[in-house]
Short mmCIF file of C-alpha atoms and ligand atoms in Angstrom, two decimals:
data_model
loop_
_atom_site.label_atom_id
_atom_site.label_comp_id
_atom_site.label_asym_id
_atom_site.label_seq_id
_atom_site.Cartn_x
_atom_site.Cartn_y
_atom_site.Cartn_z
CA MET Z 285 -132.77 165.76 190.76
CA GLU Z 286 -134.48 163.06 192.74
CA ASP Z 287 -137.90 163.54 194.27
CA LEU Z 288 -138.26 163.87 197.98
CA ASP Z 289 -141.30 162.71 199.95
CA PRO Z 290 -143.13 165.98 200.70
CA THR Z 291 -143.38 165.21 204.44
CA TYR Z 292 -139.63 165.97 204.67
CA ILE Z 293 -139.75 169.35 202.98
CA GLN Z 294 -138.84 172.28 205.23
CA ALA Z 295 -140.45 175.69 204.78
CA PRO Z 296 -138.11 177.92 202.69
CA GLU Z 297 -137.02 180.02 205.69
CA HIS Z 298 -135.86 176.89 207.55
CA ARG Z 299 -133.78 175.29 204.79
CA SER Z 300 -130.07 174.82 205.27
CA ASP Z 301 -128.86 177.58 203.00
CA SER Z 302 -130.91 180.17 204.87
CA ASN Z 303 -128.90 182.80 206.64
CA PHE Z 304 -125.69 180.78 206.98
CA ILE Z 305 -122.06 181.93 207.24
CA PRO Z 306 -119.77 179.02 206.27
CA ASN Z 307 -116.42 180.59 207.19
CA GLN Z 308 -117.23 182.08 210.49
CA PRO Z 309 -114.65 184.26 212.18
CA GLU Z 310 -115.96 183.25 215.57
CA GLU Z 311 -115.70 179.79 217.10
CA ILE Z 312 -117.88 178.10 219.66
CA PRO Z 313 -115.49 177.53 222.62
CA VAL Z 314 -113.64 174.22 223.06
CA ILE Z 315 -112.80 173.82 226.76
CA ASP Z 316 -110.14 171.40 228.02
CA LEU Z 317 -111.44 169.87 231.26
CA SER Z 318 -108.03 168.50 232.26
CA ARG Z 319 -107.32 172.10 233.30
CA LEU Z 320 -109.50 171.37 236.35
CA ASP Z 321 -106.55 169.38 237.72
CA ASP Z 322 -104.66 172.64 238.15
CA PRO Z 323 -106.16 174.48 241.16
CA LYS Z 324 -104.97 177.80 239.73
CA ASP Z 325 -106.97 177.26 236.55
CA VAL Z 326 -110.27 175.99 238.02
CA GLN Z 327 -111.88 179.42 238.32
CA ASN Z 328 -110.96 180.26 234.72
CA VAL Z 329 -112.60 177.08 233.44
CA ILE Z 330 -115.75 177.85 235.43
CA SER Z 331 -115.95 181.37 234.00
CA GLU Z 332 -115.32 180.16 230.45
CA ILE Z 333 -118.20 177.70 230.85
CA GLY Z 334 -120.43 180.45 232.25
CA ASP Z 335 -119.56 182.79 229.36
CA ALA Z 336 -120.26 180.08 226.78
CA CYS Z 337 -123.63 179.28 228.39
CA GLU Z 338 -124.58 182.92 228.25
CA LYS Z 339 -123.33 183.81 224.80
CA TRP Z 340 -123.95 180.63 222.78
CA GLY Z 341 -125.66 178.06 225.00
CA PHE Z 342 -123.14 175.71 223.35
CA PHE Z 343 -119.53 174.67 223.92
CA GLN Z 344 -117.36 171.60 223.40
CA VAL Z 345 -115.27 169.77 225.98
CA ILE Z 346 -112.13 167.70 225.51
CA ASN Z 347 -110.27 165.53 228.06
CA HIS Z 348 -113.66 165.12 229.71
CA GLY Z 349 -113.18 161.67 231.25
CA VAL Z 350 -115.56 159.65 229.03
CA PRO Z 351 -113.16 156.94 227.77
CA SER Z 352 -112.80 156.84 224.00
CA ASP Z 353 -112.99 153.04 223.96
CA ALA Z 354 -116.46 153.13 225.58
CA ARG Z 355 -117.54 155.56 222.89
CA GLN Z 356 -116.01 153.57 220.02
CA ARG Z 357 -117.62 150.39 221.28
CA VAL Z 358 -121.07 151.96 221.24
CA GLU Z 359 -120.45 153.53 217.82
CA LYS Z 360 -119.48 150.15 216.38
CA THR Z 361 -122.35 148.16 217.85
CA VAL Z 362 -125.07 150.67 216.96
CA LYS Z 363 -123.85 150.79 213.38
CA MET Z 364 -124.28 147.00 213.22
CA PHE Z 365 -127.81 147.43 214.51
CA PHE Z 366 -128.78 150.15 212.00
CA ASP Z 367 -127.37 148.01 209.16
CA LEU Z 368 -129.86 145.22 209.95
CA PRO Z 369 -132.88 144.75 207.66
CA MET Z 370 -135.93 146.83 208.56
CA GLU Z 371 -137.92 143.77 209.69
CA GLU Z 372 -135.32 143.21 212.43
CA LYS Z 373 -135.20 146.85 213.50
CA ILE Z 374 -138.96 147.20 213.87
CA LYS Z 375 -139.01 144.34 216.37
CA VAL Z 376 -137.78 146.95 218.87
CA LYS Z 377 -139.84 149.81 217.50
CA ARG Z 378 -140.96 152.52 219.85
CA ASP Z 379 -144.67 152.69 220.65
CA GLU Z 380 -147.01 154.86 222.69
CA VAL Z 381 -146.70 152.63 225.80
CA ASN Z 382 -142.88 152.55 225.93
CA PRO Z 383 -141.69 155.46 223.81
CA VAL Z 384 -138.12 154.17 223.42
CA GLY Z 385 -136.31 151.88 221.01
CA TYR Z 386 -136.07 152.19 217.26
CA HIS Z 387 -137.90 154.90 215.35
CA ASP Z 388 -137.58 156.35 211.89
CA GLY Z 389 -140.26 158.95 211.54
CA GLU Z 390 -139.78 161.65 214.13
CA HIS Z 391 -141.25 165.04 213.51
CA THR Z 392 -139.61 168.25 214.71
CA LYS Z 393 -142.05 171.15 214.50
CA ASN Z 394 -144.34 168.99 212.35
CA VAL Z 395 -141.86 168.32 209.51
CA LYS Z 396 -140.28 164.86 209.22
CA ASP Z 397 -136.58 164.56 210.10
CA TRP Z 398 -134.20 162.74 207.73
CA LYS Z 399 -132.94 160.25 210.30
CA GLU Z 400 -133.34 156.97 212.16
CA VAL Z 401 -133.04 156.90 215.95
CA PHE Z 402 -132.72 154.50 218.86
CA ASP Z 403 -133.70 155.81 222.32
CA ILE Z 404 -132.62 154.34 225.66
CA TYR Z 405 -133.70 155.41 229.17
CA PHE Z 406 -130.87 155.91 231.60
CA LYS Z 407 -132.96 154.38 234.42
CA ASP Z 408 -134.70 151.15 233.57
CA PRO Z 409 -137.52 151.15 234.45
CA MET Z 410 -138.16 154.87 234.50
CA VAL Z 411 -141.05 156.58 236.34
CA ILE Z 412 -143.29 158.95 234.34
CA PRO Z 413 -146.78 160.43 234.80
CA SER Z 414 -149.46 158.10 233.48
CA SER Z 415 -151.35 160.86 231.70
CA THR Z 416 -151.07 164.44 230.53
CA ALA Z 417 -154.02 165.60 232.70
CA PRO Z 418 -152.71 168.08 235.32
CA GLU Z 419 -155.00 166.75 238.09
CA ASP Z 420 -154.04 163.09 237.52
CA GLU Z 421 -151.23 162.18 239.92
CA GLY Z 422 -150.88 158.62 238.62
CA LEU Z 423 -147.47 157.31 237.65
CA ARG Z 424 -146.32 154.40 235.52
CA LEU Z 425 -143.12 152.58 234.72
CA VAL Z 426 -141.60 152.48 231.26
CA TYR Z 427 -138.98 149.98 230.10
CA ASN Z 428 -136.13 149.91 227.63
CA LYS Z 429 -136.25 147.72 224.54
CA TRP Z 430 -133.12 145.84 223.55
CA PRO Z 431 -132.40 144.18 220.21
CA GLN Z 432 -131.22 140.55 220.23
CA SER Z 433 -128.49 141.43 217.79
CA PRO Z 434 -125.77 142.69 218.05
CA SER Z 435 -125.32 140.76 221.29
CA ASP Z 436 -123.29 143.41 223.12
CA PHE Z 437 -125.61 146.31 222.17
CA ARG Z 438 -127.09 146.60 225.65
CA GLU Z 439 -123.85 146.41 227.56
CA ALA Z 440 -122.03 148.80 225.23
CA CYS Z 441 -124.86 151.34 225.64
CA GLU Z 442 -125.10 150.95 229.40
CA VAL Z 443 -121.36 151.40 229.91
CA TYR Z 444 -121.28 154.51 227.74
CA ALA Z 445 -124.37 155.96 229.44
CA ARG Z 446 -122.83 155.59 232.91
CA HIS Z 447 -119.78 157.57 231.82
CA ALA Z 448 -121.90 160.23 230.10
CA GLU Z 449 -124.10 160.63 233.19
CA LYS Z 450 -121.07 161.06 235.42
CA LEU Z 451 -119.78 163.83 233.18
CA ALA Z 452 -123.25 165.41 233.03
CA PHE Z 453 -123.23 165.85 236.83
CA LYS Z 454 -119.70 167.20 236.79
CA LEU Z 455 -120.77 169.80 234.22
CA LEU Z 456 -123.89 170.58 236.23
CA GLU Z 457 -121.67 171.34 239.23
CA LEU Z 458 -119.44 173.60 237.17
CA ILE Z 459 -122.49 175.40 235.77
CA SER Z 460 -123.87 175.81 239.27
CA LEU Z 461 -120.57 177.31 240.46
CA SER Z 462 -120.51 179.61 237.42
CA LEU Z 463 -123.83 181.04 238.62
CA GLY Z 464 -122.37 181.67 242.10
CA LEU Z 465 -124.50 178.86 243.54
CA PRO Z 466 -123.38 175.88 245.65
CA LYS Z 467 -121.88 173.06 243.62
CA GLU Z 468 -124.74 170.67 244.38
CA ARG Z 469 -127.58 173.18 244.00
CA PHE Z 470 -129.36 171.13 241.33
CA HIS Z 471 -128.73 167.61 242.59
CA ASP Z 472 -132.06 167.09 244.37
CA TYR Z 473 -133.90 167.52 241.08
CA PHE Z 474 -132.52 164.24 239.76
CA LYS Z 475 -133.58 161.66 242.38
CA GLU Z 476 -135.72 159.91 239.77
CA GLN Z 477 -134.05 161.41 236.75
CA MET Z 478 -135.76 160.88 233.41
CA SER Z 479 -132.52 161.17 231.44
CA PHE Z 480 -132.23 159.23 228.22
CA PHE Z 481 -129.80 158.91 225.43
CA ARG Z 482 -130.33 158.62 221.74
CA ILE Z 483 -128.45 157.27 218.79
CA ASN Z 484 -129.10 159.27 215.62
CA ARG Z 485 -128.26 157.95 212.18
CA TYR Z 486 -128.58 160.44 209.33
CA PRO Z 487 -128.53 158.58 205.99
CA PRO Z 488 -127.31 160.30 202.84
CA CYS Z 489 -130.15 162.45 201.50
CA PRO Z 490 -130.96 163.17 197.83
CA ARG Z 491 -132.15 166.72 198.61
CA PRO Z 492 -130.20 168.27 201.50
CA ASP Z 493 -131.34 171.64 200.17
CA LEU Z 494 -134.95 170.79 201.11
CA ALA Z 495 -134.75 168.38 204.07
CA LEU Z 496 -132.93 168.50 207.42
CA GLY Z 497 -131.60 165.71 209.64
CA VAL Z 498 -133.24 167.49 212.57
CA GLY Z 499 -135.26 170.63 212.05
CA HIS Z 500 -134.53 173.74 214.10
CA HIS Z 501 -135.38 173.16 217.78
CA LYS Z 502 -134.27 173.76 221.35
CA ASP Z 503 -133.62 170.80 223.62
CA ALA Z 504 -136.20 170.57 226.41
CA ASP Z 505 -133.75 169.08 228.93
CA VAL Z 506 -131.27 170.51 231.45
CA ILE Z 507 -128.07 169.95 229.46
CA SER Z 508 -127.23 167.70 226.50
CA LEU Z 509 -123.88 165.99 225.89
CA LEU Z 510 -123.47 164.98 222.27
CA ALA Z 511 -120.86 162.75 220.65
CA GLN Z 512 -120.72 163.45 216.93
CA ASP Z 513 -118.61 161.66 214.31
CA GLU Z 514 -116.28 163.40 211.86
CA VAL Z 515 -118.89 164.11 209.16
CA GLY Z 516 -120.33 167.34 210.57
CA GLY Z 517 -123.74 168.92 209.99
CA LEU Z 518 -124.78 170.28 213.40
CA GLN Z 519 -125.44 174.02 213.34
CA VAL Z 520 -126.33 176.46 216.10
CA SER Z 521 -128.13 179.77 215.87
CA ARG Z 522 -126.15 182.59 217.50
CA ARG Z 523 -127.94 184.23 220.42
CA SER Z 524 -127.17 187.79 219.39
CA ASP Z 525 -128.53 187.67 215.84
CA GLY Z 526 -129.84 184.19 214.93
CA VAL Z 527 -127.13 183.55 212.31
CA TRP Z 528 -126.36 179.81 211.88
CA PHE Z 529 -122.87 178.55 212.75
CA PRO Z 530 -121.50 175.03 212.26
CA ILE Z 531 -120.24 173.04 215.26
CA ARG Z 532 -116.93 171.77 213.97
CA PRO Z 533 -116.28 168.07 214.68
CA VAL Z 534 -113.32 167.78 217.09
CA PRO Z 535 -112.00 164.22 217.63
CA ASN Z 536 -113.22 162.73 220.93
CA ALA Z 537 -114.85 165.98 222.02
CA LEU Z 538 -118.38 166.18 223.36
CA VAL Z 539 -120.70 169.01 222.38
CA ILE Z 540 -122.51 170.44 225.41
CA ASN Z 541 -125.64 172.55 225.16
CA ILE Z 542 -128.04 174.21 227.55
CA GLY Z 543 -131.64 172.97 227.45
CA ASN Z 544 -134.89 174.70 228.34
CA CYS Z 545 -134.90 173.64 232.02
CA MET Z 546 -131.56 175.34 232.69
CA GLU Z 547 -132.65 178.38 230.70
CA ILE Z 548 -135.74 178.71 232.88
CA TRP Z 549 -133.92 178.00 236.18
CA THR Z 550 -131.51 180.82 235.33
CA ASN Z 551 -134.38 183.11 234.19
CA ASP Z 552 -132.82 183.38 230.69
CA LYS Z 553 -129.28 184.20 231.85
CA TYR Z 554 -128.15 180.97 230.21
CA TRP Z 555 -129.38 180.38 226.72
CA SER Z 556 -130.99 177.35 225.18
CA ALA Z 557 -129.99 177.79 221.55
CA GLU Z 558 -131.89 176.72 218.50
CA HIS Z 559 -129.94 174.10 216.59
CA ARG Z 560 -130.47 171.84 213.60
CA VAL Z 561 -128.72 169.17 211.55
CA VAL Z 562 -127.88 169.58 207.88
CA VAL Z 563 -127.57 166.37 205.83
CA ASN Z 564 -125.57 165.63 202.69
CA THR Z 565 -125.86 163.48 199.56
CA THR Z 566 -122.97 161.08 200.13
CA ARG Z 567 -122.09 160.32 203.73
CA GLU Z 568 -124.13 158.88 206.56
CA ARG Z 569 -123.58 160.54 209.92
CA TYR Z 570 -123.94 159.30 213.49
CA SER Z 571 -124.44 161.24 216.69
CA ILE Z 572 -125.14 160.16 220.26
CA PRO Z 573 -126.75 162.76 222.53
CA PHE Z 574 -127.24 162.15 226.26
CA PHE Z 575 -130.13 164.28 227.54
CA LEU Z 576 -130.01 165.09 231.27
CA LEU Z 577 -133.61 165.33 232.49
CA PRO Z 578 -134.98 165.97 236.01
CA SER Z 579 -137.43 163.79 237.99
CA HIS Z 580 -141.08 163.83 236.89
CA ASP Z 581 -142.23 165.79 239.99
CA VAL Z 582 -139.77 168.68 239.62
CA GLU Z 583 -141.36 172.08 239.20
CA VAL Z 584 -139.31 173.91 236.56
CA LYS Z 585 -139.32 177.61 237.37
CA PRO Z 586 -136.77 180.43 237.80
CA LEU Z 587 -134.59 179.84 240.90
CA GLU Z 588 -135.36 181.97 243.95
CA GLU Z 589 -131.68 182.90 244.28
CA ILE Z 590 -131.73 184.34 240.76
CA VAL Z 591 -134.98 186.29 240.64
CA SER Z 592 -135.30 189.65 242.36
CA PRO Z 593 -137.42 192.80 242.01
CA GLU Z 594 -135.01 193.92 239.24
CA ASN Z 595 -135.05 190.48 237.62
CA PRO Z 596 -138.65 189.24 237.96
CA PRO Z 597 -139.47 185.68 236.89
CA ARG Z 598 -139.95 185.41 233.14
CA TYR Z 599 -141.68 182.03 233.30
CA LYS Z 600 -144.54 180.42 235.16
CA GLY Z 601 -143.52 177.06 236.60
CA TYR Z 602 -144.46 173.74 235.08
CA LYS Z 603 -144.21 170.13 236.21
CA TRP Z 604 -141.44 168.48 234.25
CA GLY Z 605 -143.10 165.04 233.91
CA LYS Z 606 -146.36 166.50 232.57
CA PHE Z 607 -144.48 168.57 230.04
CA TYR Z 608 -142.53 165.52 228.91
CA VAL Z 609 -145.58 163.32 228.35
CA SER Z 610 -147.46 166.10 226.52
CA ARG Z 611 -144.48 166.74 224.33
CA ASN Z 612 -143.85 163.09 223.58
CA ARG Z 613 -147.37 162.48 222.37
CA SER Z 614 -146.82 164.70 219.38
CA ASP Z 615 -143.51 163.17 218.25
CA PHE Z 616 -145.34 160.23 216.72
CA ARG Z 617 -147.40 161.95 214.10
CA LYS Z 618 -148.00 165.23 212.49
CA LEU Z 619 -150.26 167.31 214.68
CA GLU Z 620 -152.67 169.87 213.40
CA ILE Z 621 -151.45 172.36 215.97
CA GLU Z 622 -147.96 173.49 216.96
CA ASN Z 623 -146.34 171.20 219.56
CA ILE Z 624 -146.17 172.39 223.20
CA GLN Z 625 -143.20 174.77 223.58
CA ILE Z 626 -141.43 176.41 226.47
CA ASP Z 627 -142.66 179.82 225.32
CA ASP Z 628 -146.14 178.68 226.34
CA PHE Z 629 -144.91 179.17 229.93
CA LYS Z 630 -143.54 182.68 229.41
CA VAL Z 631 -144.95 185.36 231.66
CA ASN Z 632 -146.53 188.12 229.60
CA THR Z 633 -144.74 191.36 230.31
C1 OGA Y 1073 -130.93 166.21 218.96
C2 OGA Y 1073 -129.93 166.99 218.19
C3 OGA Y 1073 -127.90 167.01 216.93
C4 OGA Y 1073 -126.99 166.10 216.14
O1 OGA Y 1073 -130.97 164.97 218.79
O2 OGA Y 1073 -131.69 166.84 219.74
O3 OGA Y 1073 -129.98 168.18 218.23
O4 OGA Y 1073 -125.91 166.56 215.77
N1 OGA Y 1073 -128.98 166.32 217.52
O5 OGA Y 1073 -127.36 164.95 215.92
NI1 NI Y 1074 -131.18 168.87 219.89
#
C-alpha cells in the first residue's frame, strides 16, 4: 500500500467505511420540475420539496431548466484548466486578499481534503466586510481571478452561473411556499448576494480508506445546487440516525441541499445535513456546486413567522458577512482550534 501524507488522514470514526449502508432501501427523492407546468401538480411538487428538506435536507431535481450544453461546456473547459501544469494553475491561486481562484489545500474540520478547487464569485466585484471584528463596519470589494487559458473559461463559467442562479431563486420560492410563506419571502436578503460557485476535482487517491475528498461538513449557505459527474462519491448522513447514504449520480440532475442559513431561518424545521465525499483509487471525479449566499449585512436568525411561544428561537442571530470572513480565514491553514460553526450560535436550552 502506498503512503499517504498524514495531513490527509481522517480520524477513524470519520473514514468512509464507518457506519455506511451500501445498498440502501431508501432513496433520496428525485423531483421532476417539469411537473410545475401542470397546475394540478404544483402543490404536490411543493410538498415533496418540503418533505425532502425536512427529512433529508437533500433532494435531486431533473428537468430543472439549466441547459445541459451550458453544463457540458463548463465541464469541458474546467477539465482543460485542471490538466494544465501546476505553474500555470498557481498563477490564479487564491490568497487572503481575494479568496477565490485555484486552490489545492483546503481543510475541512482541520483535515486536508483530497481535491483541487476553483472558486468564482457570482457578483464581480463582491462586497464583504473588511474585517472579522464585530464593531468594524468597513467593507471591501473582492474580485474574481480568471486564467488566460482555456480562453473560454470565463464565459463558460459565467453562462453556467447565470442559469444556476436563476434555478436557485426558483427553488427558494418553492421552499418558501412549502413553509406557507409568500413566494418572495427571502428575496430581500440577496440584494448584494455573496453567492459563489466552485469547481471540485477529486483526483484518484491511493488510500480512499484513510482520506476523503471532502470531510464531513454542513454547507454554511442558504441552499446549494450541485452538478456531479457519473463517478459518484457524495454521501449524506440521514437526519434520523446519522447513517451515511450515497447520492446516486443521475444524468443531468442537480443535487440540492439545505445550508445552515435556511436551517436557522426555519428554526431547524428544515435540515442542513452533514455530507462528505468518498474518493477512489482509479477515477477522477468532478463536481460543480453553486452556493446561494445572502448579502453581508443580513442578520441570520429564526424567522418571526416561524417562532412562537411553543417554538422558541433555537439560535441567536449573527451577521452573515462577519460569519463568512471568520470562517474563510481558517480554510487556508490548519488551526489549533475548531473552526467557527453554526452550533456556536445555538441558544442554550
Ligand atoms: C462541497 C461539497 C460535494 C461534492 O463542495 O461543499 O459538499 O460532491 N461537495 O463535491
Ligand atoms: Ni458541501
